[in-house]
Coordinates of C-alpha atoms and ligand atoms in Angstrom, one line a residue:
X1 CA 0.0 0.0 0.0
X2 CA 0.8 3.6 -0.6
X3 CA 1.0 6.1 2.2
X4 CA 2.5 8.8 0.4
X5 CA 2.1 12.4 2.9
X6 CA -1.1 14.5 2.0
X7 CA 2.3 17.2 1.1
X8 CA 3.5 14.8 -1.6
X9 CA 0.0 13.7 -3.1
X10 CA -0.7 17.5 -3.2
X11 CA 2.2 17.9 -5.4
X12 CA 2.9 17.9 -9.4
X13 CA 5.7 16.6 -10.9
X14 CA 7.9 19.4 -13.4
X15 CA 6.7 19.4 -16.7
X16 CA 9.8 21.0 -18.0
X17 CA 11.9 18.0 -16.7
X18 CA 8.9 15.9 -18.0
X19 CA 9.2 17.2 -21.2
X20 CA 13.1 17.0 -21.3
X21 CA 13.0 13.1 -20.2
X22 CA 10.5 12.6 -23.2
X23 CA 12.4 13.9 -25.5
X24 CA 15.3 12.1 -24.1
X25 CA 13.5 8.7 -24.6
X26 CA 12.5 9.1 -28.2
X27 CA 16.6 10.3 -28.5
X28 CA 17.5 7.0 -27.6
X29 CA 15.0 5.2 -30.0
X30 CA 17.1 6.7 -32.2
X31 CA 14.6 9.6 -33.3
X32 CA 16.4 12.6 -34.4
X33 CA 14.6 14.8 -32.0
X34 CA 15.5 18.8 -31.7
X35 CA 15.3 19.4 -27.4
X36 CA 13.5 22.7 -26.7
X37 CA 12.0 22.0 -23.7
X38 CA 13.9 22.3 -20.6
X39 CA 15.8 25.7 -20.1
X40 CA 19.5 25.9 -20.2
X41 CA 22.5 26.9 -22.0
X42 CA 24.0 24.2 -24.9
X43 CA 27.1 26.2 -23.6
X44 CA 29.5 24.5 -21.4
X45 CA 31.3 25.7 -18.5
X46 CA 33.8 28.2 -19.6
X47 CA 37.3 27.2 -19.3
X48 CA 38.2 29.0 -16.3
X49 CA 35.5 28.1 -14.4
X50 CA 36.2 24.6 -14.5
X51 CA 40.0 24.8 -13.9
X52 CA 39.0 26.7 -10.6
X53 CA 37.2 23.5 -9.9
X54 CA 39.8 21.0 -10.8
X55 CA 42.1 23.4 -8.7
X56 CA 39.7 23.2 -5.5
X57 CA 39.9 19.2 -5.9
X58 CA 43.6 19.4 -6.1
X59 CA 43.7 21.5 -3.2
X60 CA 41.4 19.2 -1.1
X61 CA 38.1 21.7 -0.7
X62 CA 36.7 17.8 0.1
X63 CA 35.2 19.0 3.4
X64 CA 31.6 20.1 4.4
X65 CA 31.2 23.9 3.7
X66 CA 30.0 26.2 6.4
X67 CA 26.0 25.9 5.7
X68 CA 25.5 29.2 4.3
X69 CA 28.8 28.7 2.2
X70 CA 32.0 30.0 1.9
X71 CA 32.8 33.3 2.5
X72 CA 34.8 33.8 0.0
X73 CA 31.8 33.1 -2.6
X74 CA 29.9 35.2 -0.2
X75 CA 31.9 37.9 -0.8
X76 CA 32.4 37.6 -4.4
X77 CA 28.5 37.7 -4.1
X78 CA 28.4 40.9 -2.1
X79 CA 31.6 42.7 -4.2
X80 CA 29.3 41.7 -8.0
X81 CA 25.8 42.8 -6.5
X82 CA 27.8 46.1 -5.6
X83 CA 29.4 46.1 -8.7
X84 CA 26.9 45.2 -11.2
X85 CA 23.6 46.2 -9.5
X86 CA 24.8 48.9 -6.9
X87 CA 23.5 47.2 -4.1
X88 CA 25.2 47.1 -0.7
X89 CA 25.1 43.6 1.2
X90 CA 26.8 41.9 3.7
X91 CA 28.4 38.3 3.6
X92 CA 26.1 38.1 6.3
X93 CA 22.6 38.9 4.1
X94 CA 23.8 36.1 1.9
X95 CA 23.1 31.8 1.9
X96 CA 24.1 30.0 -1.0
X97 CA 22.3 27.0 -1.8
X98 CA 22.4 24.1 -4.3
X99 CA 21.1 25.9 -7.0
X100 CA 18.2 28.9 -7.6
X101 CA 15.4 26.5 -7.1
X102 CA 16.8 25.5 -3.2
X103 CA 17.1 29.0 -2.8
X104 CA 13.8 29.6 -3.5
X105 CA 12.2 27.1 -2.0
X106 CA 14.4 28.0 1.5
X107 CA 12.8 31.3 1.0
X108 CA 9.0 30.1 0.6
X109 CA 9.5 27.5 3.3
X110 CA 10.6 30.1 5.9
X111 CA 8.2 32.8 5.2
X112 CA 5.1 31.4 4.5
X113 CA 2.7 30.0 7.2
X114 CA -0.4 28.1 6.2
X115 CA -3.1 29.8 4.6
X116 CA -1.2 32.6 4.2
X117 CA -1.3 33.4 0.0
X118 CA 1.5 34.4 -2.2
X119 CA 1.0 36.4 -5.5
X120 CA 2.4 34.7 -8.6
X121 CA 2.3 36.4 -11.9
X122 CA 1.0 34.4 -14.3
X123 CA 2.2 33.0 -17.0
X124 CA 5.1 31.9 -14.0
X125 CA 8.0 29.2 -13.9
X126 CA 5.9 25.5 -12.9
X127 CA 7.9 25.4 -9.4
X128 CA 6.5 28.3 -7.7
X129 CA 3.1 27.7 -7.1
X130 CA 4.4 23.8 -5.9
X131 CA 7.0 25.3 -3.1
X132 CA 3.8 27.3 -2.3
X133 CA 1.9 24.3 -1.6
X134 CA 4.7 22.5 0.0
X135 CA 4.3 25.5 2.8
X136 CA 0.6 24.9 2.5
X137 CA 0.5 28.6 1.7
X138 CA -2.1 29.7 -0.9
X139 CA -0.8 30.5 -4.5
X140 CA -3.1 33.2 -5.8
X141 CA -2.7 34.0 -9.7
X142 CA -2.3 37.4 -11.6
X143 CA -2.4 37.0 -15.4
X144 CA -0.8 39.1 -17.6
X145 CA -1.5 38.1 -21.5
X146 CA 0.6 38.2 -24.9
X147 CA -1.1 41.6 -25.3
X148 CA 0.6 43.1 -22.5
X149 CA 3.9 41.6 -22.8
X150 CA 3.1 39.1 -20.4
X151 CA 3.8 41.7 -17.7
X152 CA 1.2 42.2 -14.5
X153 CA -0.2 46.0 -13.8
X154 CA 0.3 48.1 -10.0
X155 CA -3.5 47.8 -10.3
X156 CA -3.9 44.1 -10.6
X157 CA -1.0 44.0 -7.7
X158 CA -3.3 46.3 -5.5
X159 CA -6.2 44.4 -6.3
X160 CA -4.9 41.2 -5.7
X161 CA -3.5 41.9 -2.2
X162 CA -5.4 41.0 0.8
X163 CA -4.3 41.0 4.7
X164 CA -3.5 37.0 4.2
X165 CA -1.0 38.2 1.4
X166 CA 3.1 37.2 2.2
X167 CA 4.2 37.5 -0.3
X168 CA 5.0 38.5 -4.5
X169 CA 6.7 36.4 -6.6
X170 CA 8.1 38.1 -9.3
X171 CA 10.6 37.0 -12.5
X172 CA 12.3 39.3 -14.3
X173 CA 13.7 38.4 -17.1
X174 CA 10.7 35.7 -17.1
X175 CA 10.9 32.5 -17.4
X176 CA 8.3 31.2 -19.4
X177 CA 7.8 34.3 -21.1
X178 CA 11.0 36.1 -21.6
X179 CA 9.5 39.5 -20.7
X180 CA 11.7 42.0 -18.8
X181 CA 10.4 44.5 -16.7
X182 CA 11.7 48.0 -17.0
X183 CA 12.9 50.3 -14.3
X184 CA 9.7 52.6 -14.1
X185 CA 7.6 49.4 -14.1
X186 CA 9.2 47.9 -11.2
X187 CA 9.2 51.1 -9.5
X188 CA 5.6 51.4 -9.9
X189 CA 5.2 47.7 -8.3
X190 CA 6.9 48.8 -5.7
X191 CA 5.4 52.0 -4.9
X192 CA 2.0 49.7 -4.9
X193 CA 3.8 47.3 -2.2
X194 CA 5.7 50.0 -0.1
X195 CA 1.7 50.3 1.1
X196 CA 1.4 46.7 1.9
X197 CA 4.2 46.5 4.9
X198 CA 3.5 42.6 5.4
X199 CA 4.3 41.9 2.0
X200 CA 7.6 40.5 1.1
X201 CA 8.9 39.8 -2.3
X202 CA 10.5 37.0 -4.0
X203 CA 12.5 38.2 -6.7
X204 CA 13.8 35.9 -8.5
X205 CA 16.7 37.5 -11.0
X206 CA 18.0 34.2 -11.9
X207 CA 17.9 35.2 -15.8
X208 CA 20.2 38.6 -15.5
X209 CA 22.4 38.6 -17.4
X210 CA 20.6 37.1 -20.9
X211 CA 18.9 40.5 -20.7
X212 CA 18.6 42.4 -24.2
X213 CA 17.5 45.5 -22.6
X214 CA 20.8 46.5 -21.5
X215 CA 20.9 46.6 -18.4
X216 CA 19.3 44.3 -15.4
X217 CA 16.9 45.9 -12.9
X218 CA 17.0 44.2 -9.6
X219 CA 13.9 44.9 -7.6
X220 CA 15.9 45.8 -4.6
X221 CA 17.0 48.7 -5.9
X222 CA 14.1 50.8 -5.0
X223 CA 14.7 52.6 -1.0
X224 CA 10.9 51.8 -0.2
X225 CA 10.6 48.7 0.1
X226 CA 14.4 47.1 0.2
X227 CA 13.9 45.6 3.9
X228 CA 11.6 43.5 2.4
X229 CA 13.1 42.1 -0.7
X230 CA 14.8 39.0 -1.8
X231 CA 16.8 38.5 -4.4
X232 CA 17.2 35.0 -5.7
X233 CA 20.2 34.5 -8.1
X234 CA 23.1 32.1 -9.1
X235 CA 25.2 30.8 -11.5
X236 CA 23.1 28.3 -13.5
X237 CA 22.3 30.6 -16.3
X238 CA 24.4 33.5 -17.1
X239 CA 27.9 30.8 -16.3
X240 CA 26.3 28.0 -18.2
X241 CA 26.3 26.0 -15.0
X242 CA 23.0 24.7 -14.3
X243 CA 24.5 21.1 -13.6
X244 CA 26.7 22.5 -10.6
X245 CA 24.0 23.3 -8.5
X246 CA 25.2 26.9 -7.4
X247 CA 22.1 29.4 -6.5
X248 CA 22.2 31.7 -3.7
X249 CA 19.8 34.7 -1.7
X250 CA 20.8 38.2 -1.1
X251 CA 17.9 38.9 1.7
X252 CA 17.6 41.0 5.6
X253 CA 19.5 39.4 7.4
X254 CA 16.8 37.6 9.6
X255 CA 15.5 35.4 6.9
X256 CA 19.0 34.9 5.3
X257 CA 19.3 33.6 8.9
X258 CA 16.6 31.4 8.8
X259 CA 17.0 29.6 5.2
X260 CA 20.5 28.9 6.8
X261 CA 19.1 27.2 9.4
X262 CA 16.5 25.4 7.2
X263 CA 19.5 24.3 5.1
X264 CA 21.5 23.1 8.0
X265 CA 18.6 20.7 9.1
X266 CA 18.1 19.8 5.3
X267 CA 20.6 19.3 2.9
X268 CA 24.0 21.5 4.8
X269 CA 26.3 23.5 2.6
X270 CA 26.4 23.2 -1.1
X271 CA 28.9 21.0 -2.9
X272 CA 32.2 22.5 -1.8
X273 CA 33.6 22.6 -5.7
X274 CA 31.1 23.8 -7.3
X275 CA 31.2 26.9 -4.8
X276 CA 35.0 27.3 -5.5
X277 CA 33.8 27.0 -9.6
X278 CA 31.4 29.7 -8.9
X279 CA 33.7 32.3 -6.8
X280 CA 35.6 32.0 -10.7
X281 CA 32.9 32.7 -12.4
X282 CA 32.4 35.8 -10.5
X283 CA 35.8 36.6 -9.8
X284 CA 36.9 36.3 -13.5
X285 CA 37.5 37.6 -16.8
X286 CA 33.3 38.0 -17.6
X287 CA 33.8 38.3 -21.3
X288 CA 32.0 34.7 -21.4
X289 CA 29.1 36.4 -20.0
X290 CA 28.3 39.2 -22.6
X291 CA 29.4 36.6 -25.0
X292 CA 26.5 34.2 -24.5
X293 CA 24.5 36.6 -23.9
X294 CA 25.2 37.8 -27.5
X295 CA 24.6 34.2 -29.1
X296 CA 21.4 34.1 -27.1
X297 CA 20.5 37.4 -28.5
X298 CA 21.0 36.6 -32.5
X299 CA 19.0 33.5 -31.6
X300 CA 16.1 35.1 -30.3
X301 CA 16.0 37.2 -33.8
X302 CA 15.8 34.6 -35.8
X303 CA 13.5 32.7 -33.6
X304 CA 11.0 35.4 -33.8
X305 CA 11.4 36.0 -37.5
X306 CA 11.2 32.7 -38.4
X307 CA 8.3 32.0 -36.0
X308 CA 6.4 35.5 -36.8
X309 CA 5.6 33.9 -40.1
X310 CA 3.7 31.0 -39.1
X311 CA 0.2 31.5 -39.5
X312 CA -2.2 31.4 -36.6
X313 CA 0.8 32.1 -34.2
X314 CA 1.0 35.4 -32.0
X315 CA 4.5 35.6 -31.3
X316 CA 6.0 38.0 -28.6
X317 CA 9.6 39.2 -28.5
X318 CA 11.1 38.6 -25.6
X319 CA 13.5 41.0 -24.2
X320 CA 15.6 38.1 -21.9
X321 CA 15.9 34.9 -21.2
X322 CA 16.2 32.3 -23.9
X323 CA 12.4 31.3 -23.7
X324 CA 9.9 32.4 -26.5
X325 CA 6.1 32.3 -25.3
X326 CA 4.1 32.2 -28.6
X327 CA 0.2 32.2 -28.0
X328 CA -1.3 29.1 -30.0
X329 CA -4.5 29.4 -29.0
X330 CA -6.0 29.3 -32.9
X331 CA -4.6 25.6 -33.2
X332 CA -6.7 24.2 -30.0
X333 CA -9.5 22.3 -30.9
X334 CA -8.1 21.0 -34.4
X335 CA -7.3 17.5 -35.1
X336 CA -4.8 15.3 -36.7
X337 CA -5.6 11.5 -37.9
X338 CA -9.1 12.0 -36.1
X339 CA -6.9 12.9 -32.5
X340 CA -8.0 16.2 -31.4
X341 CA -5.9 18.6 -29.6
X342 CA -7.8 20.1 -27.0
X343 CA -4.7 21.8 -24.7
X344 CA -1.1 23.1 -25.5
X345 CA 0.0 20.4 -23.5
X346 CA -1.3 18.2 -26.4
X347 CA -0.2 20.8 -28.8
X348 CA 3.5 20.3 -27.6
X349 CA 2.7 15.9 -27.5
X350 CA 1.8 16.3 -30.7
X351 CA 5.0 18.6 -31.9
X352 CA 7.1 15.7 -30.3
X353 CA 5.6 13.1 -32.0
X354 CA 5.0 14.6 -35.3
X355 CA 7.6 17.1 -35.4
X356 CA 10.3 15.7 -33.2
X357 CA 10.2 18.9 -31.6
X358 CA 10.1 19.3 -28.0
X359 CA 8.5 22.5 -25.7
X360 CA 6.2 22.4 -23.1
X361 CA 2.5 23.4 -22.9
X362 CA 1.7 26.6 -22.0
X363 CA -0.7 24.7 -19.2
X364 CA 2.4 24.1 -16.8
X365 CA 3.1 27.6 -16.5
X366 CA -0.5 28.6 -15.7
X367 CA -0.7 30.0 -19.4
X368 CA -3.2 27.4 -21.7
X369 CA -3.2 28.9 -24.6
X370 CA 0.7 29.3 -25.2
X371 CA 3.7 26.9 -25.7
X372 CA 7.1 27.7 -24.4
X373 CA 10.1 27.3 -26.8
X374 CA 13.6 27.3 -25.3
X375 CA 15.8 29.0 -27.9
X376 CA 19.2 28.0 -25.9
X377 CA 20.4 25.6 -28.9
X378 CA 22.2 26.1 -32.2
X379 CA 21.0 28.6 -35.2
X380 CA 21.1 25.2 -37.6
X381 CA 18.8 23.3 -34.6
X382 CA 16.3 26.5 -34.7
X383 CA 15.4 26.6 -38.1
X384 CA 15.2 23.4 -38.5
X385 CA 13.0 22.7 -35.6
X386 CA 10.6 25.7 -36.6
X387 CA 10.5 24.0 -40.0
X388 CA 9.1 21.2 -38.8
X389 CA 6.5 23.0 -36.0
X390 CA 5.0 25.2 -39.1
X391 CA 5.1 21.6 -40.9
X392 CA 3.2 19.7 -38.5
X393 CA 0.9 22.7 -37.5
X394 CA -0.4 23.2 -41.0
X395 CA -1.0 19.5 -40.7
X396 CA -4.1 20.0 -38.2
X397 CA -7.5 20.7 -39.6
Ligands
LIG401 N1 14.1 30.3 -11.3 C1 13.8 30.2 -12.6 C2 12.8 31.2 -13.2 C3 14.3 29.2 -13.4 O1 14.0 29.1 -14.7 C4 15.2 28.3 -12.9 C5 15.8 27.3 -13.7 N2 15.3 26.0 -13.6 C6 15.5 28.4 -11.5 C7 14.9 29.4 -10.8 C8 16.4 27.5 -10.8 O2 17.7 27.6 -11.1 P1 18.8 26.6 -10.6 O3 19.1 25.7 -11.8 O4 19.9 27.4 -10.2 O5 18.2 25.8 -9.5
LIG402 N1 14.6 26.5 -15.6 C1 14.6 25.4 -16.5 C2 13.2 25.3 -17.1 O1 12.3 26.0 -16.8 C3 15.0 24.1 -15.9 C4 14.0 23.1 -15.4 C5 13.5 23.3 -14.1 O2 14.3 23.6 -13.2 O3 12.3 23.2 -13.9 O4 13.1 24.5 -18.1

């Protein structure tokens, strides 16, 4: 018999990784399939990055880590949120984790009593509203469509917030959407929350530095409400490093504090290499950075070009990220071979199988009438995958 906990039988499984291990299945039946659904860089680990690593084994960095992490990465942390985003912290403000999503979760888990709700914009990246539940807080939904860039309004903010309200979760650069907030619209989500002194927010700047807007815009940068921000960051993206497990918090000190002591019950410091890898990657030469950041930004012109003329498609243009959020919406309810496709989670079933493409239904990400397309893989493996979407789309009647 099964006795999973009433926490676990709550919970959904992540349809990005779903996605990625379906893909991954039909790879090794041999099927030539083009991988668009989970979200990383196809870059690997610049160079110095990994001899820092190779260095740290050398020189024995084989012991646990103090929980929160090293200080040295904790002050690499503090020196580039001073440097890049003009934001004084101290080592103290900062726990490093095993990568964004343990950050987050730390963060969820130590704020949020039961009951208590937490705004999340949607569409919104498929873990959020599951850490919610895992602190049997309430997620409660804001949605912003294609038509407004996928971005939520200080009105639907104010409206949404209610004395049970902890917190705002909010992405920017988005993940699923790609949309980037500018400065005067963060401001003016902050002016609407310097009002509501109980509210706390999550923000989760994970995607920084694939930003085509110039320059990244942490919400913590605004005077009003700074006691009560969080800023949830790491290497994974901008480094290429997802598989190191590197993510950290730059938070008041008192909850810092308490996702340290979360971790130290749970899961103690994170890997003791990959923190030395990551002190590189802040540490050192940063051309890799804008350089990636480059790639990803030819990508996501041709991406939208070549989707944009794919009709029955509303494509946005994402300003970060390396996600592309096209509304499909005019393809639901069509059929292929007599199979009808009622969601965009059997939109994207039915771009795997037919078009050995694979993205993930808009559903997961609390969007149902959009698919997300990860553009992080070669200019050849982009047009040929869109090629075969607009192939197999103008297959459905
Ligand atoms: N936040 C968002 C929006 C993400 O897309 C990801 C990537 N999965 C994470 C957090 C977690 O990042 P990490 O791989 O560092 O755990
Ligand atoms: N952030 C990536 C994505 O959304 C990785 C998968 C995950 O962590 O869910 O695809």
């Amino acid at each position: 018999m099964e006795l999973l906990s009433a926490r676990l039988t709550a919970l959904s499984p992540s349809e990005t990784f779903a996605m990625a291990q379906k893909s991954n299945e039909l790879k090794a039946q041999g099927i030539d399939v083009i991988n668009m659904s989970v979200g990383e860089p196809d870059f690997t680990t610049p160079v110095h990055i990994k001899e820092a690593a190779k260095q740290a084994i050398d020189d024995n960095f084989s012991f646990y880590s103090p929980v929160a992490g090293f200080p040295d990465l904790k002050k690499a942390v503090c020196e580039k949120l001073k440097n890049e985003n003009d934001l004084e912290y101290t080592p103290a403000q900062i726990v490093v984790s095993g990568g964004a999503k343990q950050s987050l979760c730390n963060v969820i888990l130590s704020i949020v009593d039961k009951d208590e709700e937490v705004i999340i914009p949607a569409p919104y990246w498929v873990s959020y509203p599951e850490m919610v539940k895992l602190a049997e807080g309430r997620s409660v939904f804001i949605y912003a469509g294609i038509e407004k860039e996928f971005k939520i309004t200080p009105q639907q903010l104010e409206d949404a917030i209610t004395p049970r309200t902890k917190a705002l979760i909010l992405c920017s650069p988005s993940n699923p959407t790609g949309s980037v907030y500018t400065r005067d619209e963060l401001q003016a989500l902050a002016d609407v929350l310097e009002k509501h002194k109980n509210v706390y927010v999550v923000a989760d700047e994970i995607y920084e530095h694939i930003n085509y807007i110039g320059k990244h815009e942490s919400m913590a940068q605004f005077d009003n409400i700074r006691d009560r921000v969080i800023v949830v960051n790491g290497v994974s993206k901008g480094y290429a490093m997802t598989g190191w497990r590197i993510g950290w918090i730059a938070a008041p000190q008192w909850i810092a504090s308490a996702c340290s002591m979360l971790q130290g019950q749970y899961t103690s410091g994170p890997s003791s290499i990959s923190q030395k890898a990551a002190v590189a990657a802040y540490t050192g030469d940063q051309s890799c950075v804008t350089e990636m950041r480059e790639a990803f930004e030819r990508r996501r012109d041709l991406i939208v070009n070549l989707l944009g003329q794919i009709p029955g498609l509303k494509v946005n243009n994402p300003m970060g990220a390396f996600y592309i959020f096209p509304e499909c919406a005019g393809y639901l309810g069509k059929s292929y071979n007599g199979k009808k496709i009622n969601t965009a989670t059997d939109l994207a079933m039915y771009l795997l199988e037919v078009a050995h493409v694979a993205c993930v239904g808009g559903d997961a990400f609390g969007a149902p009438g959009c698919i997300r397309i990860s553009y992080a893989t070669s200019d050849e493996n982009i047009t040929k995958a869109i090629a075969r979407i607009a192939a197999a789309l103008e297959k459905l009647i």
